[in-house]
mmCIF file of N, CA and C in Angstrom:
data_model
loop_
_atom_site.group_PDB
_atom_site.id
_atom_site.type_symbol
_atom_site.label_atom_id
_atom_site.label_comp_id
_atom_site.label_asym_id
_atom_site.label_seq_id
_atom_site.Cartn_x
_atom_site.Cartn_y
_atom_site.Cartn_z
ATOM 1 N N MET A 30 11.952 -21.091 -56.809
ATOM 2 C CA MET A 30 12.086 -20.009 -55.902
ATOM 3 C C MET A 30 13.480 -19.404 -56.086
ATOM 4 N N ASN A 31 13.511 -18.105 -56.008
ATOM 5 C CA ASN A 31 14.745 -17.400 -56.166
ATOM 6 C C ASN A 31 15.372 -17.232 -54.807
ATOM 7 N N SER A 32 16.584 -17.702 -54.659
ATOM 8 C CA SER A 32 17.294 -17.617 -53.314
ATOM 9 C C SER A 32 17.969 -16.266 -53.122
ATOM 10 N N LYS A 33 18.052 -15.492 -54.108
ATOM 11 C CA LYS A 33 18.642 -14.225 -53.906
ATOM 12 C C LYS A 33 17.790 -13.261 -53.128
ATOM 13 N N SER A 34 18.287 -12.572 -52.191
ATOM 14 C CA SER A 34 17.468 -11.597 -51.401
ATOM 15 C C SER A 34 17.644 -10.252 -52.070
ATOM 16 N N LYS A 35 16.562 -9.518 -51.937
ATOM 17 C CA LYS A 35 16.562 -8.186 -52.563
ATOM 18 C C LYS A 35 16.959 -7.179 -51.493
ATOM 19 N N ASN A 36 17.586 -6.074 -51.867
ATOM 20 C CA ASN A 36 17.903 -4.979 -50.947
ATOM 21 C C ASN A 36 16.739 -4.032 -50.909
ATOM 22 N N PHE A 37 16.177 -3.809 -49.744
ATOM 23 C CA PHE A 37 15.123 -2.863 -49.668
ATOM 24 C C PHE A 37 15.626 -1.601 -48.952
ATOM 25 N N LYS A 38 15.217 -0.427 -49.422
ATOM 26 C CA LYS A 38 15.606 0.756 -48.876
ATOM 27 C C LYS A 38 14.430 1.407 -48.154
ATOM 28 N N SER A 39 14.738 1.993 -47.054
ATOM 29 C CA SER A 39 13.727 2.607 -46.180
ATOM 30 C C SER A 39 14.170 4.022 -45.827
ATOM 31 N N LYS A 40 13.239 4.955 -45.813
ATOM 32 C CA LYS A 40 13.562 6.324 -45.368
ATOM 33 C C LYS A 40 13.711 6.382 -43.883
ATOM 34 N N ASN A 41 13.047 5.530 -43.136
ATOM 35 C CA ASN A 41 13.046 5.569 -41.739
ATOM 36 C C ASN A 41 14.126 4.727 -41.027
ATOM 37 N N PHE A 42 14.745 3.802 -41.771
ATOM 38 C CA PHE A 42 15.726 2.908 -41.117
ATOM 39 C C PHE A 42 16.987 3.048 -41.973
ATOM 40 N N ARG A 43 18.012 3.553 -41.412
ATOM 41 C CA ARG A 43 19.251 3.867 -42.148
ATOM 42 C C ARG A 43 20.461 3.007 -41.738
ATOM 43 N N SER A 44 20.278 2.294 -40.676
ATOM 44 C CA SER A 44 21.467 1.598 -40.079
ATOM 45 C C SER A 44 21.039 0.234 -39.576
ATOM 46 N N TYR A 45 21.920 -0.746 -39.604
ATOM 47 C CA TYR A 45 21.748 -2.043 -39.014
ATOM 48 C C TYR A 45 22.120 -2.078 -37.550
ATOM 49 N N THR A 46 22.700 -1.008 -37.006
ATOM 50 C CA THR A 46 23.134 -0.986 -35.665
ATOM 51 C C THR A 46 22.054 -0.452 -34.790
ATOM 52 N N LEU A 47 22.009 -0.912 -33.529
ATOM 53 C CA LEU A 47 21.042 -0.442 -32.564
ATOM 54 C C LEU A 47 21.534 0.829 -31.876
ATOM 55 N N PRO A 48 20.639 1.635 -31.404
ATOM 56 C CA PRO A 48 21.052 2.863 -30.682
ATOM 57 C C PRO A 48 21.851 2.498 -29.438
ATOM 58 N N ASN A 49 22.695 3.499 -28.909
ATOM 59 C CA ASN A 49 23.439 3.260 -27.722
ATOM 60 C C ASN A 49 22.621 3.205 -26.490
ATOM 61 N N GLN A 50 21.536 3.996 -26.463
ATOM 62 C CA GLN A 50 20.712 4.160 -25.320
ATOM 63 C C GLN A 50 19.600 3.047 -25.408
ATOM 64 N N PRO A 51 19.270 2.331 -24.352
ATOM 65 C CA PRO A 51 18.155 1.415 -24.395
ATOM 66 C C PRO A 51 16.871 2.186 -24.598
ATOM 67 N N GLN A 52 15.960 1.582 -25.345
ATOM 68 C CA GLN A 52 14.681 2.310 -25.668
ATOM 69 C C GLN A 52 13.689 2.224 -24.503
ATOM 70 N N PHE A 53 13.898 1.280 -23.617
ATOM 71 C CA PHE A 53 12.953 1.118 -22.520
ATOM 72 C C PHE A 53 13.697 1.364 -21.220
ATOM 73 N N LYS A 54 13.104 2.263 -20.366
ATOM 74 C CA LYS A 54 13.710 2.518 -19.077
ATOM 75 C C LYS A 54 13.147 1.521 -18.058
ATOM 76 N N LYS A 55 13.905 1.234 -17.051
ATOM 77 C CA LYS A 55 13.409 0.358 -15.986
ATOM 78 C C LYS A 55 12.293 1.124 -15.269
ATOM 79 N N PRO A 56 11.141 0.489 -15.011
ATOM 80 C CA PRO A 56 10.071 1.184 -14.355
ATOM 81 C C PRO A 56 10.407 1.445 -12.958
ATOM 82 N N HIS A 57 9.810 2.536 -12.347
ATOM 83 C CA HIS A 57 10.001 2.808 -10.924
ATOM 84 C C HIS A 57 9.397 1.655 -10.122
ATOM 85 N N SER A 58 9.950 1.463 -8.997
ATOM 86 C CA SER A 58 9.348 0.447 -8.102
ATOM 87 C C SER A 58 7.989 0.978 -7.588
ATOM 88 N N SER A 59 7.128 0.082 -7.244
ATOM 89 C CA SER A 59 5.780 0.456 -6.783
ATOM 90 C C SER A 59 5.714 0.301 -5.265
ATOM 91 N N ARG A 60 6.216 1.318 -4.600
ATOM 92 C CA ARG A 60 6.258 1.244 -3.125
ATOM 93 C C ARG A 60 4.997 1.824 -2.513
ATOM 94 N N LEU A 61 4.648 1.312 -1.340
ATOM 95 C CA LEU A 61 3.440 1.801 -0.627
ATOM 96 C C LEU A 61 3.727 3.216 -0.069
ATOM 97 N N ALA A 62 2.686 4.077 -0.197
ATOM 98 C CA ALA A 62 2.666 5.329 0.596
ATOM 99 C C ALA A 62 1.522 5.275 1.587
ATOM 100 N N PHE A 63 1.672 5.925 2.703
ATOM 101 C CA PHE A 63 0.680 5.913 3.728
ATOM 102 C C PHE A 63 -0.026 7.172 3.961
ATOM 103 N N ASN A 64 -1.306 7.107 4.092
ATOM 104 C CA ASN A 64 -2.167 8.275 4.226
ATOM 105 C C ASN A 64 -2.981 8.183 5.539
ATOM 106 N N PHE A 65 -2.846 9.261 6.356
ATOM 107 C CA PHE A 65 -3.528 9.309 7.671
ATOM 108 C C PHE A 65 -4.793 10.216 7.612
ATOM 109 N N SER A 66 -5.217 10.606 6.464
ATOM 110 C CA SER A 66 -6.319 11.698 6.373
ATOM 111 C C SER A 66 -7.644 11.242 6.824
ATOM 112 N N PHE A 67 -7.857 9.871 6.876
ATOM 113 C CA PHE A 67 -9.210 9.360 7.056
ATOM 114 C C PHE A 67 -9.272 8.383 8.246
ATOM 115 N N LEU A 68 -8.517 8.679 9.305
ATOM 116 C CA LEU A 68 -8.628 7.851 10.538
ATOM 117 C C LEU A 68 -10.054 7.928 11.042
ATOM 118 N N THR A 69 -10.447 6.826 11.644
ATOM 119 C CA THR A 69 -11.839 6.764 12.211
ATOM 120 C C THR A 69 -12.044 7.887 13.201
ATOM 121 N N ASP A 70 -13.272 8.302 13.399
ATOM 122 C CA ASP A 70 -13.637 9.238 14.428
ATOM 123 C C ASP A 70 -13.679 8.609 15.805
ATOM 124 N N SER A 71 -13.646 7.304 15.893
ATOM 125 C CA SER A 71 -13.722 6.574 17.166
ATOM 126 C C SER A 71 -12.435 6.888 17.903
ATOM 127 N N THR A 72 -12.535 7.501 19.007
ATOM 128 C CA THR A 72 -11.317 8.020 19.782
ATOM 129 C C THR A 72 -10.323 6.922 20.156
ATOM 130 N N GLN A 73 -10.842 5.757 20.525
ATOM 131 C CA GLN A 73 -9.920 4.706 20.987
ATOM 132 C C GLN A 73 -9.099 4.054 19.820
ATOM 133 N N TYR A 74 -9.401 4.481 18.570
ATOM 134 C CA TYR A 74 -8.684 3.829 17.413
ATOM 135 C C TYR A 74 -8.074 4.899 16.528
ATOM 136 N N ASN A 75 -8.008 6.156 16.989
ATOM 137 C CA ASN A 75 -7.267 7.150 16.125
ATOM 138 C C ASN A 75 -6.052 7.667 16.828
ATOM 139 N N LEU A 76 -5.415 8.644 16.281
ATOM 140 C CA LEU A 76 -4.196 9.212 16.821
ATOM 141 C C LEU A 76 -4.342 10.516 17.539
ATOM 142 N N LYS A 77 -5.498 10.895 17.848
ATOM 143 C CA LYS A 77 -5.773 12.153 18.561
ATOM 144 C C LYS A 77 -5.104 12.123 19.919
ATOM 145 N N LYS A 78 -4.736 13.297 20.440
ATOM 146 C CA LYS A 78 -4.027 13.375 21.717
ATOM 147 C C LYS A 78 -4.776 12.811 22.917
ATOM 148 N N ASN A 79 -6.143 12.922 22.845
ATOM 149 C CA ASN A 79 -6.932 12.430 23.927
ATOM 150 C C ASN A 79 -7.128 10.936 23.962
ATOM 151 N N ASN A 80 -6.569 10.218 22.977
ATOM 152 C CA ASN A 80 -6.583 8.775 22.955
ATOM 153 C C ASN A 80 -5.504 8.223 23.860
ATOM 154 N N LYS A 81 -5.880 7.754 25.034
ATOM 155 C CA LYS A 81 -4.943 7.239 26.033
ATOM 156 C C LYS A 81 -4.443 5.838 25.683
ATOM 157 N N ASN A 82 -5.168 5.191 24.765
ATOM 158 C CA ASN A 82 -4.770 3.810 24.357
ATOM 159 C C ASN A 82 -3.494 3.818 23.439
ATOM 160 N N VAL A 83 -3.332 4.857 22.702
ATOM 161 C CA VAL A 83 -2.199 4.933 21.751
ATOM 162 C C VAL A 83 -1.113 5.862 22.367
ATOM 163 N N ASP A 84 -0.169 5.241 23.066
ATOM 164 C CA ASP A 84 0.871 5.994 23.713
ATOM 165 C C ASP A 84 2.070 6.264 22.739
ATOM 166 N N LYS A 85 3.104 6.907 23.330
ATOM 167 C CA LYS A 85 4.272 7.253 22.541
ATOM 168 C C LYS A 85 4.966 6.034 21.941
ATOM 169 N N LYS A 86 4.980 4.885 22.706
ATOM 170 C CA LYS A 86 5.631 3.717 22.213
ATOM 171 C C LYS A 86 4.966 3.171 20.973
ATOM 172 N N ILE A 87 3.629 3.217 20.997
ATOM 173 C CA ILE A 87 2.869 2.700 19.875
ATOM 174 C C ILE A 87 3.081 3.640 18.627
ATOM 175 N N ARG A 88 3.066 4.947 18.877
ATOM 176 C CA ARG A 88 3.270 5.901 17.845
ATOM 177 C C ARG A 88 4.696 5.689 17.189
ATOM 178 N N LEU A 89 5.666 5.509 17.997
ATOM 179 C CA LEU A 89 7.004 5.247 17.517
ATOM 180 C C LEU A 89 7.047 3.921 16.687
ATOM 181 N N LYS A 90 6.472 2.933 17.208
ATOM 182 C CA LYS A 90 6.391 1.622 16.526
ATOM 183 C C LYS A 90 5.644 1.732 15.154
ATOM 184 N N LEU A 91 4.665 2.546 15.143
ATOM 185 C CA LEU A 91 3.904 2.786 13.932
ATOM 186 C C LEU A 91 4.818 3.484 12.838
ATOM 187 N N LEU A 92 5.537 4.474 13.243
ATOM 188 C CA LEU A 92 6.470 5.163 12.408
ATOM 189 C C LEU A 92 7.571 4.202 11.846
ATOM 190 N N GLU A 93 8.120 3.428 12.738
ATOM 191 C CA GLU A 93 9.141 2.428 12.345
ATOM 192 C C GLU A 93 8.580 1.389 11.335
ATOM 193 N N LYS A 94 7.378 0.933 11.534
ATOM 194 C CA LYS A 94 6.738 -0.014 10.685
ATOM 195 C C LYS A 94 6.436 0.538 9.299
ATOM 196 N N ILE A 95 5.975 1.822 9.293
ATOM 197 C CA ILE A 95 5.697 2.466 8.015
ATOM 198 C C ILE A 95 6.963 2.621 7.258
ATOM 199 N N PHE A 96 7.992 3.001 7.910
ATOM 200 C CA PHE A 96 9.353 3.195 7.273
ATOM 201 C C PHE A 96 9.751 1.860 6.627
ATOM 202 N N ILE A 97 9.689 0.782 7.360
ATOM 203 C CA ILE A 97 10.052 -0.543 6.822
ATOM 204 C C ILE A 97 9.226 -0.946 5.619
ATOM 205 N N LEU A 98 7.904 -0.837 5.746
ATOM 206 C CA LEU A 98 6.985 -1.225 4.705
ATOM 207 C C LEU A 98 7.108 -0.372 3.424
ATOM 208 N N SER A 99 7.567 0.860 3.568
ATOM 209 C CA SER A 99 7.672 1.725 2.389
ATOM 210 C C SER A 99 9.050 1.600 1.724
ATOM 211 N N GLN A 100 9.939 0.769 2.193
ATOM 212 C CA GLN A 100 11.286 0.609 1.625
ATOM 213 C C GLN A 100 11.330 -0.366 0.445
ATOM 214 N N GLU A 101 10.416 -1.241 0.373
ATOM 215 C CA GLU A 101 10.422 -2.279 -0.634
ATOM 216 C C GLU A 101 9.229 -2.162 -1.625
ATOM 217 N N ASP A 102 9.309 -2.805 -2.738
ATOM 218 C CA ASP A 102 8.233 -2.846 -3.688
ATOM 219 C C ASP A 102 7.002 -3.513 -3.051
ATOM 220 N N LYS A 103 5.820 -2.964 -3.416
ATOM 221 C CA LYS A 103 4.592 -3.475 -2.889
ATOM 222 C C LYS A 103 4.461 -5.018 -3.037
ATOM 223 N N VAL A 104 4.847 -5.545 -4.176
ATOM 224 C CA VAL A 104 4.776 -6.987 -4.439
ATOM 225 C C VAL A 104 5.606 -7.760 -3.435
ATOM 226 N N LEU A 105 6.765 -7.310 -3.083
ATOM 227 C CA LEU A 105 7.573 -7.937 -2.127
ATOM 228 C C LEU A 105 6.947 -7.886 -0.746
ATOM 229 N N VAL A 106 6.414 -6.746 -0.427
ATOM 230 C CA VAL A 106 5.799 -6.548 0.951
ATOM 231 C C VAL A 106 4.591 -7.481 1.093
ATOM 232 N N LEU A 107 3.814 -7.619 0.022
ATOM 233 C CA LEU A 107 2.692 -8.565 0.076
ATOM 234 C C LEU A 107 3.065 -9.966 0.230
ATOM 235 N N GLY A 108 4.325 -10.325 -0.120
ATOM 236 C CA GLY A 108 4.809 -11.693 0.111
ATOM 237 C C GLY A 108 5.420 -11.951 1.435
ATOM 238 N N TYR A 109 5.665 -10.962 2.277
ATOM 239 C CA TYR A 109 6.235 -11.141 3.653
ATOM 240 C C TYR A 109 5.273 -11.956 4.475
ATOM 241 N N PRO A 110 5.810 -12.690 5.466
ATOM 242 C CA PRO A 110 4.865 -13.304 6.482
ATOM 243 C C PRO A 110 4.010 -12.233 7.107
ATOM 244 N N LYS A 111 2.879 -12.593 7.580
ATOM 245 C CA LYS A 111 1.905 -11.607 8.112
ATOM 246 C C LYS A 111 2.451 -10.821 9.298
ATOM 247 N N ALA A 112 3.352 -11.409 10.042
ATOM 248 C CA ALA A 112 3.967 -10.717 11.203
ATOM 249 C C ALA A 112 4.868 -9.575 10.782
ATOM 250 N N GLN A 113 5.455 -9.644 9.575
ATOM 251 C CA GLN A 113 6.305 -8.589 9.080
ATOM 252 C C GLN A 113 5.640 -7.713 7.976
ATOM 253 N N GLY A 114 4.677 -8.252 7.312
ATOM 254 C CA GLY A 114 4.072 -7.566 6.158
ATOM 255 C C GLY A 114 2.681 -7.252 6.392
ATOM 256 N N LEU A 115 1.790 -7.534 5.363
ATOM 257 C CA LEU A 115 0.415 -7.183 5.364
ATOM 258 C C LEU A 115 -0.442 -8.474 5.360
ATOM 259 N N GLU A 116 -1.643 -8.357 5.866
ATOM 260 C CA GLU A 116 -2.607 -9.489 5.820
ATOM 261 C C GLU A 116 -3.932 -8.856 5.487
ATOM 262 N N SER A 117 -4.631 -9.590 4.597
ATOM 263 C CA SER A 117 -5.967 -9.095 4.213
ATOM 264 C C SER A 117 -7.069 -9.812 5.120
ATOM 265 N N ILE A 118 -8.042 -8.990 5.460
ATOM 266 C CA ILE A 118 -9.168 -9.562 6.300
ATOM 267 C C ILE A 118 -10.476 -9.073 5.620
ATOM 268 N N PRO A 119 -11.414 -9.968 5.446
ATOM 269 C CA PRO A 119 -12.696 -9.575 4.824
ATOM 270 C C PRO A 119 -13.354 -8.523 5.690
ATOM 271 N N GLU A 120 -14.026 -7.562 5.049
ATOM 272 C CA GLU A 120 -14.639 -6.419 5.751
ATOM 273 C C GLU A 120 -15.647 -6.857 6.736
ATOM 274 N N ASP A 121 -16.363 -7.917 6.498
ATOM 275 C CA ASP A 121 -17.417 -8.339 7.442
ATOM 276 C C ASP A 121 -16.883 -8.935 8.741
ATOM 277 N N GLN A 122 -15.564 -9.117 8.835
ATOM 278 C CA GLN A 122 -14.972 -9.644 10.064
ATOM 279 C C GLN A 122 -14.406 -8.571 10.940
ATOM 280 N N VAL A 123 -14.511 -7.307 10.439
ATOM 281 C CA VAL A 123 -13.924 -6.171 11.168
ATOM 282 C C VAL A 123 -15.011 -5.238 11.660
ATOM 283 N N SER A 124 -15.023 -4.885 12.883
ATOM 284 C CA SER A 124 -16.101 -3.982 13.373
ATOM 285 C C SER A 124 -15.475 -2.528 13.528
ATOM 286 N N LEU A 125 -15.341 -1.886 12.379
ATOM 287 C CA LEU A 125 -14.732 -0.543 12.257
ATOM 288 C C LEU A 125 -15.722 0.412 11.748
ATOM 289 N N ARG A 126 -15.864 1.524 12.400
ATOM 290 C CA ARG A 126 -16.670 2.619 11.842
ATOM 291 C C ARG A 126 -15.793 3.455 10.929
ATOM 292 N N VAL A 127 -16.014 3.344 9.616
ATOM 293 C CA VAL A 127 -15.110 4.062 8.654
ATOM 294 C C VAL A 127 -15.523 5.506 8.650
ATOM 295 N N ASN A 128 -14.491 6.349 8.524
ATOM 296 C CA ASN A 128 -14.653 7.798 8.395
ATOM 297 C C ASN A 128 -15.593 8.103 7.205
ATOM 298 N N GLN A 129 -16.689 8.825 7.446
ATOM 299 C CA GLN A 129 -17.664 9.120 6.387
ATOM 300 C C GLN A 129 -17.059 9.896 5.219
ATOM 301 N N GLU A 130 -16.077 10.797 5.499
ATOM 302 C CA GLU A 130 -15.437 11.526 4.494
ATOM 303 C C GLU A 130 -14.702 10.600 3.550
ATOM 304 N N PHE A 131 -14.164 9.535 4.045
ATOM 305 C CA PHE A 131 -13.413 8.544 3.170
ATOM 306 C C PHE A 131 -14.444 7.964 2.211
ATOM 307 N N LYS A 132 -15.597 7.667 2.594
ATOM 308 C CA LYS A 132 -16.643 7.124 1.702
ATOM 309 C C LYS A 132 -17.135 8.163 0.737
ATOM 310 N N ASP A 133 -17.455 9.337 1.279
ATOM 311 C CA ASP A 133 -17.978 10.394 0.488
ATOM 312 C C ASP A 133 -17.061 10.905 -0.637
ATOM 313 N N SER A 134 -15.784 10.719 -0.405
ATOM 314 C CA SER A 134 -14.763 11.241 -1.353
ATOM 315 C C SER A 134 -14.644 10.288 -2.580
ATOM 316 N N GLY A 135 -15.229 9.059 -2.453
ATOM 317 C CA GLY A 135 -15.091 8.058 -3.523
ATOM 318 C C GLY A 135 -13.868 7.150 -3.362
ATOM 319 N N ARG A 136 -13.001 7.465 -2.407
ATOM 320 C CA ARG A 136 -11.791 6.677 -2.180
ATOM 321 C C ARG A 136 -12.098 5.219 -1.734
ATOM 322 N N TYR A 137 -13.145 5.123 -0.890
ATOM 323 C CA TYR A 137 -13.524 3.797 -0.366
ATOM 324 C C TYR A 137 -13.844 2.855 -1.563
ATOM 325 N N ASN A 138 -14.631 3.354 -2.547
ATOM 326 C CA ASN A 138 -14.979 2.484 -3.682
ATOM 327 C C ASN A 138 -13.783 2.263 -4.600
ATOM 328 N N GLU A 139 -12.735 3.048 -4.551
ATOM 329 C CA GLU A 139 -11.559 2.799 -5.379
ATOM 330 C C GLU A 139 -10.615 1.724 -4.752
ATOM 331 N N CYS A 140 -10.834 1.444 -3.537
ATOM 332 C CA CYS A 140 -9.934 0.509 -2.828
ATOM 333 C C CYS A 140 -10.284 -0.938 -3.064
ATOM 334 N N GLU A 141 -9.368 -1.826 -2.789
ATOM 335 C CA GLU A 141 -9.666 -3.285 -2.846
ATOM 336 C C GLU A 141 -10.688 -3.572 -1.860
ATOM 337 N N ASP A 142 -11.365 -4.749 -2.020
ATOM 338 C CA ASP A 142 -12.457 -5.106 -1.179
ATOM 339 C C ASP A 142 -12.245 -5.289 0.306
ATOM 340 N N ASP A 143 -11.120 -6.017 0.586
ATOM 341 C CA ASP A 143 -10.796 -6.338 1.974
ATOM 342 C C ASP A 143 -10.072 -5.239 2.669
ATOM 343 N N TYR A 144 -10.070 -5.370 4.022
ATOM 344 C CA TYR A 144 -9.182 -4.483 4.808
ATOM 345 C C TYR A 144 -7.784 -5.117 4.800
ATOM 346 N N TRP A 145 -6.766 -4.286 5.039
ATOM 347 C CA TRP A 145 -5.438 -4.746 5.120
ATOM 348 C C TRP A 145 -4.860 -4.363 6.461
ATOM 349 N N ILE A 146 -4.148 -5.249 7.084
ATOM 350 C CA ILE A 146 -3.655 -5.101 8.469
ATOM 351 C C ILE A 146 -2.164 -5.288 8.455
ATOM 352 N N PHE A 147 -1.491 -4.436 9.203
ATOM 353 C CA PHE A 147 -0.142 -4.712 9.568
ATOM 354 C C PHE A 147 0.054 -4.610 11.082
ATOM 355 N N ARG A 148 0.938 -5.379 11.570
ATOM 356 C CA ARG A 148 1.128 -5.484 13.028
ATOM 357 C C ARG A 148 2.214 -4.590 13.559
ATOM 358 N N LEU A 149 1.993 -4.122 14.830
ATOM 359 C CA LEU A 149 3.009 -3.344 15.487
ATOM 360 C C LEU A 149 3.587 -4.157 16.598
ATOM 361 N N SER A 150 4.090 -5.320 16.258
ATOM 362 C CA SER A 150 4.496 -6.377 17.205
ATOM 363 C C SER A 150 3.393 -6.625 18.212
ATOM 364 N N THR A 151 3.696 -6.578 19.435
ATOM 365 C CA THR A 151 2.697 -6.864 20.487
ATOM 366 C C THR A 151 1.946 -5.592 20.956
ATOM 367 N N LYS A 152 2.301 -4.472 20.340
ATOM 368 C CA LYS A 152 1.737 -3.201 20.671
ATOM 369 C C LYS A 152 0.356 -2.885 20.046
ATOM 370 N N GLY A 153 0.056 -3.594 19.021
ATOM 371 C CA GLY A 153 -1.259 -3.318 18.305
ATOM 372 C C GLY A 153 -1.120 -3.701 16.882
ATOM 373 N N ARG A 154 -2.154 -3.284 16.149
ATOM 374 C CA ARG A 154 -2.223 -3.446 14.725
ATOM 375 C C ARG A 154 -2.843 -2.242 14.089
ATOM 376 N N VAL A 155 -2.561 -2.131 12.793
ATOM 377 C CA VAL A 155 -3.136 -1.003 12.011
ATOM 378 C C VAL A 155 -4.029 -1.535 10.909
ATOM 379 N N ILE A 156 -5.191 -0.927 10.805
ATOM 380 C CA ILE A 156 -6.191 -1.415 9.787
ATOM 381 C C ILE A 156 -6.440 -0.382 8.771
ATOM 382 N N GLY A 157 -6.453 -0.771 7.519
ATOM 383 C CA GLY A 157 -6.626 0.221 6.412
ATOM 384 C C GLY A 157 -7.144 -0.379 5.192
ATOM 385 N N LYS A 158 -7.190 0.406 4.135
ATOM 386 C CA LYS A 158 -7.655 0.033 2.790
ATOM 387 C C LYS A 158 -6.510 0.389 1.851
ATOM 388 N N ILE A 159 -6.410 -0.322 0.732
ATOM 389 C CA ILE A 159 -5.352 -0.111 -0.282
ATOM 390 C C ILE A 159 -6.035 0.248 -1.613
ATOM 391 N N SER A 160 -5.569 1.383 -2.142
ATOM 392 C CA SER A 160 -5.855 1.777 -3.544
ATOM 393 C C SER A 160 -4.649 2.008 -4.335
ATOM 394 N N ASN A 161 -4.376 1.142 -5.260
ATOM 395 C CA ASN A 161 -3.089 1.182 -5.993
ATOM 396 C C ASN A 161 -1.949 1.013 -5.008
ATOM 397 N N ASN A 162 -1.153 2.067 -4.836
ATOM 398 C CA ASN A 162 -0.019 1.990 -3.865
ATOM 399 C C ASN A 162 -0.268 2.788 -2.608
ATOM 400 N N ILE A 163 -1.459 3.316 -2.433
ATOM 401 C CA ILE A 163 -1.746 4.098 -1.271
ATOM 402 C C ILE A 163 -2.453 3.211 -0.188
ATOM 403 N N PHE A 164 -1.829 3.197 1.008
ATOM 404 C CA PHE A 164 -2.422 2.502 2.139
ATOM 405 C C PHE A 164 -3.100 3.586 2.974
ATOM 406 N N TYR A 165 -4.412 3.599 2.996
ATOM 407 C CA TYR A 165 -5.203 4.541 3.821
ATOM 408 C C TYR A 165 -5.330 3.947 5.226
ATOM 409 N N ILE A 166 -4.648 4.553 6.217
ATOM 410 C CA ILE A 166 -4.780 4.101 7.547
ATOM 411 C C ILE A 166 -6.029 4.536 8.088
ATOM 412 N N LEU A 167 -6.940 3.595 8.507
ATOM 413 C CA LEU A 167 -8.288 3.920 9.010
ATOM 414 C C LEU A 167 -8.369 3.767 10.476
ATOM 415 N N ALA A 168 -7.539 2.956 11.131
ATOM 416 C CA ALA A 168 -7.632 2.748 12.548
ATOM 417 C C ALA A 168 -6.288 2.096 13.117
ATOM 418 N N VAL A 169 -6.015 2.477 14.321
ATOM 419 C CA VAL A 169 -4.910 1.869 15.073
ATOM 420 C C VAL A 169 -5.598 1.085 16.203
ATOM 421 N N ASP A 170 -5.350 -0.197 16.250
ATOM 422 C CA ASP A 170 -6.027 -1.066 17.193
ATOM 423 C C ASP A 170 -5.052 -1.582 18.269
ATOM 424 N N PRO A 171 -4.806 -0.791 19.343
ATOM 425 C CA PRO A 171 -3.859 -1.221 20.378
ATOM 426 C C PRO A 171 -4.396 -2.275 21.291
ATOM 427 N N LYS A 172 -5.697 -2.477 21.343
ATOM 428 C CA LYS A 172 -6.302 -3.441 22.249
ATOM 429 C C LYS A 172 -6.621 -4.769 21.594
ATOM 430 N N PHE A 173 -6.361 -4.824 20.263
ATOM 431 C CA PHE A 173 -6.673 -6.074 19.504
ATOM 432 C C PHE A 173 -8.088 -6.460 19.548
ATOM 433 N N ASP A 174 -9.022 -5.485 19.491
ATOM 434 C CA ASP A 174 -10.443 -5.839 19.666
ATOM 435 C C ASP A 174 -11.346 -5.450 18.433
ATOM 436 N N LEU A 175 -10.740 -5.034 17.360
ATOM 437 C CA LEU A 175 -11.544 -4.653 16.127
ATOM 438 C C LEU A 175 -11.943 -5.875 15.340
ATOM 439 N N TYR A 176 -11.268 -6.938 15.509
ATOM 440 C CA TYR A 176 -11.670 -8.230 14.907
ATOM 441 C C TYR A 176 -11.010 -9.360 15.725
ATOM 442 N N LYS A 177 -11.678 -10.494 15.632
ATOM 443 C CA LYS A 177 -11.156 -11.707 16.316
ATOM 444 C C LYS A 177 -10.221 -12.429 15.413
ATOM 445 N N HIS A 178 -9.068 -12.745 15.990
ATOM 446 C CA HIS A 178 -8.096 -13.465 15.137
ATOM 447 C C HIS A 178 -7.205 -14.374 15.973
#
């Protein structure tokens, strides 16, 4: 065997040094975005003005919680304890009338199988579905009666 190496020339590679700029950029974090377009038509679980169950304190708590959950990467949020983050619940354990437009649009089928819940401390909980990084808010449950837990 000949131990001498041969010099190869290439038209595409002219230098042994690497470029100054990295070739790969750090990916954007995958934060949750929240969508209110498909809240249930059931008055006691939506945000319409005539819903006496969802008062200003609950609305403010909802805004605060969405702000907190949207600040971190989705993977981190899914790792939080359920009191601070998200919890999945099988659909058959939740008695929610899903907005028909949500189903008709195809979004329902694009979502993960289970419902996802986040808590508004003692003021209620929010139930929705997740598709990629979109959390579709489907109901606000201030009376804690959409599922037993």
